[in-house]
């Protein structure tokens, strides 16, 4: 277990953390004022439960994968979000409940970004899916920070 | 069975990390003697990865070191093992190399070789262990004259990327023209070469390459950057030492000069420097005291002639220099000869030679005194003749008028109106002591005014 946590920690610190920060910076470029005003119905809340950080991260990552095909969301943003999700699952050596989701990771690996379905969505437009994904991203980063502190002790 | 098992388990890294060797099972086959039907699979592949070579994509580039002897077309594929499935992506063949771009650098992968005739052979591959950084660029050399150092600075594309930003080691190679390469390693983007370690006025060449530092990312050296040449300065050490020596000498000389100046100023300040720079203005009070010296206790000070009645004062109106001299010279004229004696004996007569003839001490030119009446008459008589004969205009002052007639009854001061003051009229009347004729000490002649007392600037300076 010690070797496994060490492997998780070094992979997170040297690779995944940079991707997560990049994703957060991308979400910050989008105007998020609308996300605060709108009430998002059926919004799934994710919590980073104590002693269940890995499970929480897995849940968040798998949830983020479902946005990969949402065309209302910017292509770059959802592509990057999928990378982060797949990287989280890879580092944690986890799988999603629905196996189809991991296929996204396979597609990401070699397919060009241009092959992804492109939606006519402007960065400045606000939609519920975008807000959910953005919130999901924030939760994922927070949970990773918490988990890293634990495994770094 | 055994052979298959051995093959699957046979994933070895032999030599550098970027080389994947398929261990020849030949030896194992030969020892066992039962595997003659299996052909040895032996292929050596060189692979390296480049992280973030294009946006978020990384790349893998492989090439065969030794081609299999039968020259069969081979295919290299990068495979991920997902559950029980093997998902492979064929690498693109570019001339003698195989290339593939991908995004996932976290998962463990396999590289597999496929051929038409042979089974797929796979090897595990860790992308982060075979990283080849991009080539450094923009190599510049700056000479720092004060420190006599050459600053070599360069850039790397990974400075604005994510994974390798501060995780590289840079190697700087330099050499003199056609000389031996020397290397320096640094994790920073600049190094310094000391001028004292380089030849003067020589041409040098510099190039740089990079490698992962090995903490997490491992790999190989990048390609060398473009070479940059520079030339060292001439006579650096000599100029430096010469300037230092000159500076030291000048400093010492300046210090010694300062000490000498301070000593001289301190020595001559009071006596020479201060009086020259700051002249001593005369103190009027002190000067006046010197001029008007305090008399002795029994010395009367008064400007009232009546107070000096007991004093024989020879009153003198004018002074005749040359002409009078002739009248006084005849030897038979006893008063003439005796005159000085009489004059000298009985009064405070002060004898002053005339300005026109200073050589004759016998001139009866008086100063500050009043002649006795007897002598005065004799003098006036003779002087009248002398006056007529002489040139009265030759001297500043005249005792007698040119006509021989006494100018006044008192014989004084022809140039002015006869004084109404009886004190200044000796004439037939005996001179009284009240008559005072004053004259300036030396060199200054003017018509005496009996009641005038003044000090001229010349006497002022003389006294001072």
Coordinates of C-alpha atoms in Angstrom, one line a residue, chain B residues 102-257:
Chain B
X102 CA -1.0 10.4 -27.9
X103 CA -2.2 12.1 -24.8
X104 CA -2.0 9.6 -22.0
X105 CA 1.4 9.4 -20.5
X106 CA 0.3 8.0 -17.2
X107 CA -0.7 4.5 -18.1
X108 CA 1.8 1.7 -18.7
X109 CA 2.0 0.8 -22.3
X110 CA 3.4 -1.9 -24.5
X111 CA 5.1 -1.6 -27.8
X112 CA 4.5 -4.5 -30.0
X113 CA 6.0 -5.5 -33.2
X114 CA 3.9 -7.3 -35.8
X115 CA 5.0 -8.9 -38.9
X116 CA 3.4 -10.9 -41.6
X117 CA 5.2 -14.0 -40.7
X118 CA 5.9 -13.7 -37.0
X119 CA 3.9 -13.4 -33.9
X120 CA 3.4 -10.2 -32.2
X121 CA 6.1 -9.4 -29.8
X122 CA 5.4 -6.8 -27.2
X123 CA 7.5 -5.0 -24.7
X124 CA 6.4 -2.8 -21.9
X125 CA 7.2 0.8 -22.2
X126 CA 7.2 3.6 -19.7
X127 CA 6.8 6.8 -21.6
X128 CA 8.2 9.0 -18.8
X129 CA 11.4 6.9 -18.6
X130 CA 12.5 7.7 -22.2
X131 CA 11.9 11.4 -22.5
X132 CA 14.0 13.3 -25.0
X133 CA 13.7 17.0 -24.4
X134 CA 13.5 19.5 -27.2
X135 CA 16.6 21.2 -28.4
X136 CA 17.7 24.4 -26.6
X137 CA 18.0 27.5 -28.6
X138 CA 19.0 31.2 -28.5
X139 CA 22.5 30.7 -27.2
X140 CA 24.1 34.0 -26.3
X141 CA 27.4 35.0 -24.8
X142 CA 27.8 38.2 -22.9
X143 CA 31.2 39.5 -21.6
X144 CA 31.2 41.1 -18.2
X145 CA 34.2 43.3 -18.2
X146 CA 34.4 44.1 -14.5
X147 CA 34.3 40.5 -13.4
X148 CA 36.2 39.3 -16.5
X149 CA 33.6 36.6 -17.0
X150 CA 31.6 35.3 -20.0
X151 CA 28.0 34.7 -19.3
X152 CA 26.4 32.0 -21.5
X153 CA 22.6 32.0 -21.5
X154 CA 20.1 30.0 -23.5
X155 CA 16.5 29.1 -23.8
X156 CA 14.4 25.9 -23.9
X157 CA 10.9 25.4 -25.2
X158 CA 10.0 23.6 -22.0
X159 CA 10.1 26.8 -20.1
X160 CA 6.6 27.5 -21.1
X161 CA 5.3 23.9 -21.0
X162 CA 3.9 22.0 -18.1
X163 CA 5.8 18.9 -17.2
X164 CA 9.6 19.6 -17.8
X165 CA 9.7 23.2 -16.9
X166 CA 12.2 23.0 -14.0
X167 CA 13.1 19.3 -14.4
X168 CA 16.0 19.5 -16.9
X169 CA 19.7 19.4 -16.7
X170 CA 21.6 21.4 -19.3
X171 CA 25.0 20.6 -20.6
X172 CA 27.1 23.4 -22.1
X173 CA 30.0 22.4 -24.3
X174 CA 32.8 24.8 -25.3
X175 CA 36.1 24.6 -27.0
X176 CA 38.7 26.7 -28.5
X177 CA 39.0 26.6 -32.3
X178 CA 39.4 23.0 -33.3
X179 CA 40.3 22.1 -29.8
X180 CA 38.9 19.6 -27.3
X181 CA 35.4 20.0 -26.0
X182 CA 34.9 20.8 -22.4
X183 CA 31.5 20.5 -20.7
X184 CA 29.6 22.1 -17.9
X185 CA 26.3 20.9 -16.5
X186 CA 23.7 23.2 -14.9
X187 CA 20.0 23.1 -14.0
X188 CA 19.7 26.8 -14.8
X189 CA 19.5 28.6 -18.0
X190 CA 22.9 30.4 -17.8
X191 CA 26.4 29.6 -16.8
X192 CA 29.6 31.7 -16.5
X193 CA 33.0 31.0 -17.9
X194 CA 35.9 32.7 -16.1
X195 CA 38.1 34.8 -18.3
X196 CA 41.2 33.7 -16.5
X197 CA 40.5 30.2 -17.6
X198 CA 40.3 31.1 -21.2
X199 CA 43.0 32.1 -23.7
X200 CA 43.3 35.8 -24.5
X201 CA 42.2 37.0 -27.9
X202 CA 41.0 33.5 -28.9
X203 CA 38.0 32.2 -30.7
X204 CA 35.6 29.9 -28.8
X205 CA 32.6 27.8 -29.8
X206 CA 29.7 27.0 -27.5
X207 CA 26.7 24.6 -27.8
X208 CA 24.0 23.3 -25.4
X209 CA 21.8 20.3 -24.9
X210 CA 19.3 19.1 -22.2
X211 CA 18.2 16.0 -20.4
X212 CA 15.6 15.2 -17.7
X213 CA 17.0 15.5 -14.3
X214 CA 15.9 11.9 -13.3
X215 CA 13.7 12.8 -10.3
X216 CA 10.6 11.5 -12.0
X217 CA 11.3 11.9 -15.7
X218 CA 14.1 10.0 -17.2
X219 CA 15.5 9.9 -20.6
X220 CA 18.3 10.9 -23.0
X221 CA 20.1 14.0 -24.1
X222 CA 18.4 16.2 -26.6
X223 CA 20.1 17.2 -29.8
X224 CA 22.8 19.8 -29.6
X225 CA 21.8 23.4 -30.1
X226 CA 23.2 25.5 -32.9
X227 CA 26.8 26.5 -32.1
X228 CA 27.7 30.0 -31.1
X229 CA 31.1 31.5 -31.4
X230 CA 32.7 34.3 -29.5
X231 CA 36.2 35.8 -29.1
X232 CA 37.9 36.6 -25.9
X233 CA 39.4 40.0 -25.2
X234 CA 43.0 40.9 -25.5
X235 CA 45.4 41.1 -22.6
X236 CA 42.7 41.0 -20.1
X237 CA 45.0 40.2 -17.2
X238 CA 47.7 42.7 -18.2
X239 CA 45.3 45.5 -18.5
X240 CA 43.6 44.6 -15.3
X241 CA 46.8 44.4 -13.4
X242 CA 48.2 47.5 -15.0
X243 CA 45.1 49.6 -14.1
X244 CA 45.2 48.2 -10.6
X245 CA 48.9 49.2 -10.1
X246 CA 48.2 52.7 -11.5
X247 CA 45.2 53.1 -9.2
X248 CA 47.2 52.0 -6.2
X249 CA 50.1 54.4 -6.9
X250 CA 47.7 57.3 -7.5
X251 CA 46.0 56.6 -4.3
X252 CA 49.2 56.6 -2.3
X253 CA 50.4 59.8 -3.9
X254 CA 47.1 61.4 -3.2
X255 CA 47.2 60.4 0.4
X256 CA 50.7 61.6 0.9
X257 CA 49.9 64.9 -0.7

